[in-house]
Coordinates of C-alpha atoms in Angstrom, one line a residue:
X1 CA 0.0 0.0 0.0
X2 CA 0.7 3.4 -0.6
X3 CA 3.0 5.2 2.4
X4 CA 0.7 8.3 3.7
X5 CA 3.2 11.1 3.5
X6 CA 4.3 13.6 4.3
X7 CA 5.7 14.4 8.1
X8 CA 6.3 17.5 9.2
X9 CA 9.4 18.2 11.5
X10 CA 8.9 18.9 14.8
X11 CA 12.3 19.2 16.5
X12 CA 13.2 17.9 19.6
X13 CA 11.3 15.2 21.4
X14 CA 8.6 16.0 23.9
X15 CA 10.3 15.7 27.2
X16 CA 9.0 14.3 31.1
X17 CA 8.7 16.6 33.7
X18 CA 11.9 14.9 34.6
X19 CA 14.0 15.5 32.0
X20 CA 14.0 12.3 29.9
X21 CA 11.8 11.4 26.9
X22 CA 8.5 10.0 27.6
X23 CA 7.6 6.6 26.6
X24 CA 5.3 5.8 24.1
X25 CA 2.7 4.5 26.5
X26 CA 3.1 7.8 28.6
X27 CA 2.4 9.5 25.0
X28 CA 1.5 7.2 22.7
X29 CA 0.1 9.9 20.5
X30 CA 3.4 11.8 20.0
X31 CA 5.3 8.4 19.5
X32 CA 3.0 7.7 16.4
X33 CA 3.3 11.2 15.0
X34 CA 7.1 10.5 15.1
X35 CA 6.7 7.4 13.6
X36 CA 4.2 8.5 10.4
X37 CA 3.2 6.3 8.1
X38 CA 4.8 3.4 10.5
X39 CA 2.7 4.4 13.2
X40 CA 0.4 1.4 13.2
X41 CA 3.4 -0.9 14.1
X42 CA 3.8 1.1 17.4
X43 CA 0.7 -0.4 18.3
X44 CA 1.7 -4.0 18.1
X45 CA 3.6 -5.0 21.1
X46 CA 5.6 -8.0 19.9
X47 CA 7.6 -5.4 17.4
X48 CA 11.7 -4.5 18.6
X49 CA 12.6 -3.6 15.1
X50 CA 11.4 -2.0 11.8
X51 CA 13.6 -2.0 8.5
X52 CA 13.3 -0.2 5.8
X53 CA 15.6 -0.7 2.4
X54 CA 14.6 1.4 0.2
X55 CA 12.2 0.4 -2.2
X56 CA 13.5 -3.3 -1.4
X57 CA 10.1 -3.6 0.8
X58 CA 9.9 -3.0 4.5
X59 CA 10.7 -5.5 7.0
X60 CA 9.2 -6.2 10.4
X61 CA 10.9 -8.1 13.3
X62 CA 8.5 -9.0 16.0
X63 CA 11.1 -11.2 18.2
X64 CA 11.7 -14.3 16.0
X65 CA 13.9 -12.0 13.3
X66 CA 12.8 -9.7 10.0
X67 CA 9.9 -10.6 8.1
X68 CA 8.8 -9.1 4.6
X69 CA 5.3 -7.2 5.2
X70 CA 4.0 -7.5 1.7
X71 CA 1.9 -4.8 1.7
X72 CA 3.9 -2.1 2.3
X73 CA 5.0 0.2 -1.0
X74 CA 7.0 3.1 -1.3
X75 CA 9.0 4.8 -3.9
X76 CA 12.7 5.7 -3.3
X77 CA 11.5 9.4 -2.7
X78 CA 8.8 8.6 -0.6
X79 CA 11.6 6.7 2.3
X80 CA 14.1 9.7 1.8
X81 CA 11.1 11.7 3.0
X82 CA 10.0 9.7 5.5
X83 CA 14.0 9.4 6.6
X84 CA 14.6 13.4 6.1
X85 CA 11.4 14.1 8.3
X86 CA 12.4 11.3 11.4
X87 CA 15.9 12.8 11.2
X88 CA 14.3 16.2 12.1
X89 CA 12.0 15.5 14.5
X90 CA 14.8 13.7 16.3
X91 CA 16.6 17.3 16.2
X92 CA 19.1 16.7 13.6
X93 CA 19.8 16.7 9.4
X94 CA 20.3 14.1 6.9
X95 CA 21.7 15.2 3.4
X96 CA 24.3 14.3 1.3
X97 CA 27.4 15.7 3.3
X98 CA 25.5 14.0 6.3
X99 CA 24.6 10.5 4.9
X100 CA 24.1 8.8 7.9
X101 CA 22.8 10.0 10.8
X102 CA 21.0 8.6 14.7
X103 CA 19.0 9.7 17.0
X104 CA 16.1 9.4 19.3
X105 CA 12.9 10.3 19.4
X106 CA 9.5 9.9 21.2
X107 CA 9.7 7.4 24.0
X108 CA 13.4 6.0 23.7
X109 CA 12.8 5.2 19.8
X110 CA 15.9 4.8 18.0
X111 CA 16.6 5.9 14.4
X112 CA 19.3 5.0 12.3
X113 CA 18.9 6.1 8.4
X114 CA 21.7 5.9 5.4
X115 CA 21.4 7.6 2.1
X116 CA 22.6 6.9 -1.4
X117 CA 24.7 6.3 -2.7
X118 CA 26.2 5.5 0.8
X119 CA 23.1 2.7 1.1
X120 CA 23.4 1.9 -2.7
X121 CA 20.0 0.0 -2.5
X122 CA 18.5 3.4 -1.6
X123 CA 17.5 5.0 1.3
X124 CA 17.8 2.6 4.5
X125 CA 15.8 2.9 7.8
X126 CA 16.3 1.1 10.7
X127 CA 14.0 1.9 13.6
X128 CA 14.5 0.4 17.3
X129 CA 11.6 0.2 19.4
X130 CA 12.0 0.3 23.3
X131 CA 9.6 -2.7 24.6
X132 CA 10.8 -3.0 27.8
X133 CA 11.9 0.5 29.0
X134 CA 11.0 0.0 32.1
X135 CA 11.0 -3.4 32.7
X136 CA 13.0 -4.8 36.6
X137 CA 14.5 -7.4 37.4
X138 CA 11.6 -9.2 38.2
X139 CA 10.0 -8.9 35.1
X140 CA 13.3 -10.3 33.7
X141 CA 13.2 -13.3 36.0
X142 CA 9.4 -13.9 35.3
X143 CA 10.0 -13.2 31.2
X144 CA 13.0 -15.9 31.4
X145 CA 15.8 -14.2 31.4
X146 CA 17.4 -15.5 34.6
X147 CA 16.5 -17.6 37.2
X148 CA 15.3 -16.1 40.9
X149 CA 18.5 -16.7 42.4
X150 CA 20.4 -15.2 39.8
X151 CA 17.8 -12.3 40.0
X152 CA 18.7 -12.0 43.8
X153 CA 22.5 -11.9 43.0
X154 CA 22.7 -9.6 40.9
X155 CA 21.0 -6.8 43.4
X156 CA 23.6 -7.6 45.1
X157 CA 26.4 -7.0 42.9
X158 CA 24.4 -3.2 42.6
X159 CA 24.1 -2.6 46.2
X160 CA 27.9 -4.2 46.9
X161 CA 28.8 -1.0 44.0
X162 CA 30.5 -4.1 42.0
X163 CA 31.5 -3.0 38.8
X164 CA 29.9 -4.7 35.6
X165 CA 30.4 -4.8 32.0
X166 CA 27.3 -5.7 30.4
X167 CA 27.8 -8.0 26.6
X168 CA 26.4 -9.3 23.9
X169 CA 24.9 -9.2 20.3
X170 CA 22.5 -6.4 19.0
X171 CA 19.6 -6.5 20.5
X172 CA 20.0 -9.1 23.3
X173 CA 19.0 -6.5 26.0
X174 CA 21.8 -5.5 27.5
X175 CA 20.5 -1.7 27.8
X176 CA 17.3 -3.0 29.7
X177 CA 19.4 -5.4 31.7
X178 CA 21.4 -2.6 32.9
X179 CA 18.9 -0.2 33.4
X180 CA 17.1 -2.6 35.9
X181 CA 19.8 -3.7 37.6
X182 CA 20.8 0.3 38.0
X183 CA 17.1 0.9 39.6
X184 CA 18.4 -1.3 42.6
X185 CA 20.9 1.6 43.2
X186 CA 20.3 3.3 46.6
X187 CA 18.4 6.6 45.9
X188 CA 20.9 8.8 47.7
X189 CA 23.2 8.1 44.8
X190 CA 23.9 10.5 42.0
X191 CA 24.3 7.9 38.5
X192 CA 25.4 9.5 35.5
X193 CA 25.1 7.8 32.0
X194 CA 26.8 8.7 29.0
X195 CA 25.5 7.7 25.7
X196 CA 26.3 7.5 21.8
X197 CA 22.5 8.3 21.8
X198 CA 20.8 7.8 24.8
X199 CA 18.8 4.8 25.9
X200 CA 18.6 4.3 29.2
X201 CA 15.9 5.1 31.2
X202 CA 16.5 4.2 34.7
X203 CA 13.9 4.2 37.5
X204 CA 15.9 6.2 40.0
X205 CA 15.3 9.8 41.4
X206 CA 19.0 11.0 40.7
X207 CA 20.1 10.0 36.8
X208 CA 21.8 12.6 34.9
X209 CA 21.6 11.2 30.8
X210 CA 25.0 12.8 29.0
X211 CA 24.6 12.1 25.2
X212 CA 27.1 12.4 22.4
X213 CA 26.6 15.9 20.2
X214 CA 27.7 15.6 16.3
X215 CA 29.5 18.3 14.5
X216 CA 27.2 20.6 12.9
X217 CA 27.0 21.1 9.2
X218 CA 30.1 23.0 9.1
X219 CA 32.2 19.7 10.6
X220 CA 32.5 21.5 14.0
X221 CA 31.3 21.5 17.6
X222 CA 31.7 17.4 18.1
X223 CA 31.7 16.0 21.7
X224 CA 32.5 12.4 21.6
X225 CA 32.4 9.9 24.5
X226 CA 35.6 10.0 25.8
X227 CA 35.4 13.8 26.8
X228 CA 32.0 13.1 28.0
X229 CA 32.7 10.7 30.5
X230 CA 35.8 13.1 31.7
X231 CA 33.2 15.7 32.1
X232 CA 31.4 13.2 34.2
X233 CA 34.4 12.8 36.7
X234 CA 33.5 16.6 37.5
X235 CA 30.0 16.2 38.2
X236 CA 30.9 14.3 41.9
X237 CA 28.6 11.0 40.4
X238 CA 28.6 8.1 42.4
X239 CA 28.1 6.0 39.5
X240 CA 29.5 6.1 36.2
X241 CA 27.8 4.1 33.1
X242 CA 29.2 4.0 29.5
X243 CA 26.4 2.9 27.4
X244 CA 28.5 1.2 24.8
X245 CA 31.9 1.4 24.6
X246 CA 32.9 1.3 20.9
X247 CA 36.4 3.2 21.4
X248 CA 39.1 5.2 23.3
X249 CA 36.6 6.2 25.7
X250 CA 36.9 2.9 27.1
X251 CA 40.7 4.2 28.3
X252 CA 38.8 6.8 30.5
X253 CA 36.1 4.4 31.5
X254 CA 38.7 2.0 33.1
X255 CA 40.7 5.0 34.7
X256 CA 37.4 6.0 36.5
X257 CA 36.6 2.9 38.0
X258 CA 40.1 2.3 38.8
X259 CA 40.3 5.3 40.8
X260 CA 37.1 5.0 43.2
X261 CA 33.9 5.5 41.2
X262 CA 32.6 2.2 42.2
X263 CA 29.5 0.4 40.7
X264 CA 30.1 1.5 37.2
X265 CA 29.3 -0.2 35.0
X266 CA 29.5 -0.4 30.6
X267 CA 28.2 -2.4 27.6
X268 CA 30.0 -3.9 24.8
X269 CA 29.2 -5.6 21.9
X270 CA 30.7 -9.2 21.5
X271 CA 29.4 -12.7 19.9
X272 CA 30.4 -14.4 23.2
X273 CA 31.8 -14.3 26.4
X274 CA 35.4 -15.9 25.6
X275 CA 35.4 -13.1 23.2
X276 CA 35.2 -10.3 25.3
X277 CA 39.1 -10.4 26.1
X278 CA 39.6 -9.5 22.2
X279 CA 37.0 -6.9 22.0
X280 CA 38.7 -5.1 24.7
X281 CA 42.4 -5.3 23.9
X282 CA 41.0 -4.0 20.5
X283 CA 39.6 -0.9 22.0
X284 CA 42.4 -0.4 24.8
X285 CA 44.9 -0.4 21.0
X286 CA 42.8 2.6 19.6
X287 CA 43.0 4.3 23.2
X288 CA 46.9 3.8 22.7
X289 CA 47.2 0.6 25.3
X290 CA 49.2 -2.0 25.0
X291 CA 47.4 -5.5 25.8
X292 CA 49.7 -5.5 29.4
X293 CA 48.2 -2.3 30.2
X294 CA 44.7 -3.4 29.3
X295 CA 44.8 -6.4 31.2
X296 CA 46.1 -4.9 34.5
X297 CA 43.2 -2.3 34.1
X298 CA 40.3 -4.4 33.1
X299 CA 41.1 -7.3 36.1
X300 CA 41.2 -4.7 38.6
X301 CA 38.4 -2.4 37.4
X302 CA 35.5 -5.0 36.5
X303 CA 34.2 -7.4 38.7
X304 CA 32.1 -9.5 36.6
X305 CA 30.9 -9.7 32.9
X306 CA 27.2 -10.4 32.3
X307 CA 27.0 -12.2 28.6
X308 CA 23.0 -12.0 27.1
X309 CA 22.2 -14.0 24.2
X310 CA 19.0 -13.9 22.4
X311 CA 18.2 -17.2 20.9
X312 CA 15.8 -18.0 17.8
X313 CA 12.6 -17.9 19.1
X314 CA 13.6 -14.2 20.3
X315 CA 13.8 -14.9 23.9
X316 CA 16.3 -12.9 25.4
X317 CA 18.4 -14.8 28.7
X318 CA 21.6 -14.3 30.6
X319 CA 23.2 -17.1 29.0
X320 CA 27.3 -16.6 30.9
X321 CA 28.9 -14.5 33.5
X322 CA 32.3 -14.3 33.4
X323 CA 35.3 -12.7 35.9
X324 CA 38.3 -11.2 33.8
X325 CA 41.9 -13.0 35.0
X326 CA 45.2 -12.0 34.0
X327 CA 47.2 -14.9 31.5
X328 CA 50.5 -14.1 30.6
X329 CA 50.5 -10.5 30.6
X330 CA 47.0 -10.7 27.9
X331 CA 44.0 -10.8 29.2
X332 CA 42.3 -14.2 30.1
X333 CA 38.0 -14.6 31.5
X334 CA 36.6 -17.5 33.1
X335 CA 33.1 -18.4 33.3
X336 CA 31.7 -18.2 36.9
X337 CA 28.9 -18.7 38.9
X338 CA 28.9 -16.8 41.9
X339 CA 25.0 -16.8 43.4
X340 CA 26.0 -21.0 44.2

């Protein structure tokens, strides 16, 4: 069918009395103006994930992986409008010296979009759709993510301030995971996030959300994630929490928690849990580390590593928990299981 165009921009996204940017059930009728013609796929709860390749078709994931929706039609023009106008209302531009561009919208609503001839299929979308914003540990340990007792552990390892690194494929939930677990923290604590594009929505009276600004048309005024979480050091937090370490701000990361800002905590991508060791030296080598100097820093600054996997039938569990070790001057990890 025919995509109902056009969207208008409407800048920034409509904000909480707190500060943060209200969900979609809070106001579901700004969340489906954000969305447009994609709208009606707000309202089914089983969607994560909405793709859209250009006049390839659309494609729906509703936890068991993309599916092709038939009935959906647009011309090439048509999803460059639909991208241009989500890009705006998300407060920023898309355009050829800008090809690719993210942000976040209504409710924690992610948007990714790529131009041609970047996306040489045409105009990519790729739309992420928070279904568990606020979900807690106990909803985690009723939906089958962990077990009780593992559920019980791991508000301890928040209220013992043990640092965490939280890993794991796209969309395995390590963002929700951590945002539960960071509800546990005591509310006299101050918990500062810093974000690529923030995500986490944490239900705790004392969160202050720092998220990454792009250079403006002219290729100027960047802040990236590193300086970001140095900023942070100066805002007295009591926790510090990378959202994804993808870089040299994971340098700065490990130097915070090694110097007593404990119960921090960060996420990382990585396929699995033996791979972690890899991801990291990788990242400590852009930061200028050598793998020596990563391994002293990670086994003294993280206390255990939380693995999520998400498995075919789109259930989402904490599949291995590992406890970095030092091997030879490289880092080594073990798999643990410390709520026995």
């Amino acid at each position: 069918m025919a995509v109902p165009f056009i969207v208008q921009p409407r800048g920034r996204p409509r904000r909480a009395a707190d500060g943060r940017a209200e969900s979609p059930h809070r106001d579901d009728q700004a969340a489906r103006a954000d969305l447009g013609p994609l709208a009606p796929y707000l309202a089914d709860g089983g969607v994560t994930d909405l793709f859209v390749n250009g006049t390839a078709g659309l494609f729906v994931d509703r936890g068991s992986g993309p599916e092709r929706e038939a009935s959906w039609r647009a011309s090439e023009r048509e999803v460059r409008d639909l991208a241009t106008a989500l890009i705006a209302r998300g407060g920023r531009h898309i355009d050829e010296a800008t090809p690719c561009v993210d942000v976040r919208l209504t409710g924690g609503l992610r948007v990714h979009a790529v131009l041609p001839p970047v996306s040489s299929g045409g105009t990519a979308l790729s739309i992420r759709i928070p279904r568990l914003a606020h979900a807690d540990l106990a909803g985690l340990c009723r939906g089958g993510t962990f077990a009780a007792e593992v559920r019980d552990w791991l508000i301890e390892v928040v209220r013992a301030r043990r640092n965490v690194l939280v890993t794991g494929a796209a969309g395995t939930g390590k963002t929700t995971l951590l945002a539960a677990m960071l509800s546990h923290a005591p509310a006299n604590e101050r918990i500062v996030t810093i974000e690529d594009v923030a995500e986490l929505r944490i239900a705790h009276p004392h969160h202050i959300a720092l998220e990454v600004r792009q250079p403006n048309l002219e290729g100027v005024g960047e802040i990236g994630l590193a300086r970001l979480v140095r900023e942070s050091l100066r805002m007295r937090p009591d926790r510090i929490v990378v959202g994804e370490c993808r870089g040299e701000e994971v340098r700065e990361l490990l130097t915070a928690l090694n110097t007593g800002h404990d119960g921090g905590a960060g996420t990382l991508h990585a396929s699995g849990l033996d791979d972690v060791p890899a991801r990291l030296e990788a990242l400590g080598a852009l930061a200028g580390m050598d793998d020596h100097a990563v391994a002293r820093q990670v086994e003294s600054a993280i206390a255990f590593v939380l693995h999520l996997k998400r498995d075919r039938a789109g259930q989402r569990r904490l599949a291995r928990v590992g406890r970095f070790r030092e091997s030879g001057q490289r880092l080594g990890i073990e798999e643990v299981e410390p709520w026995r």
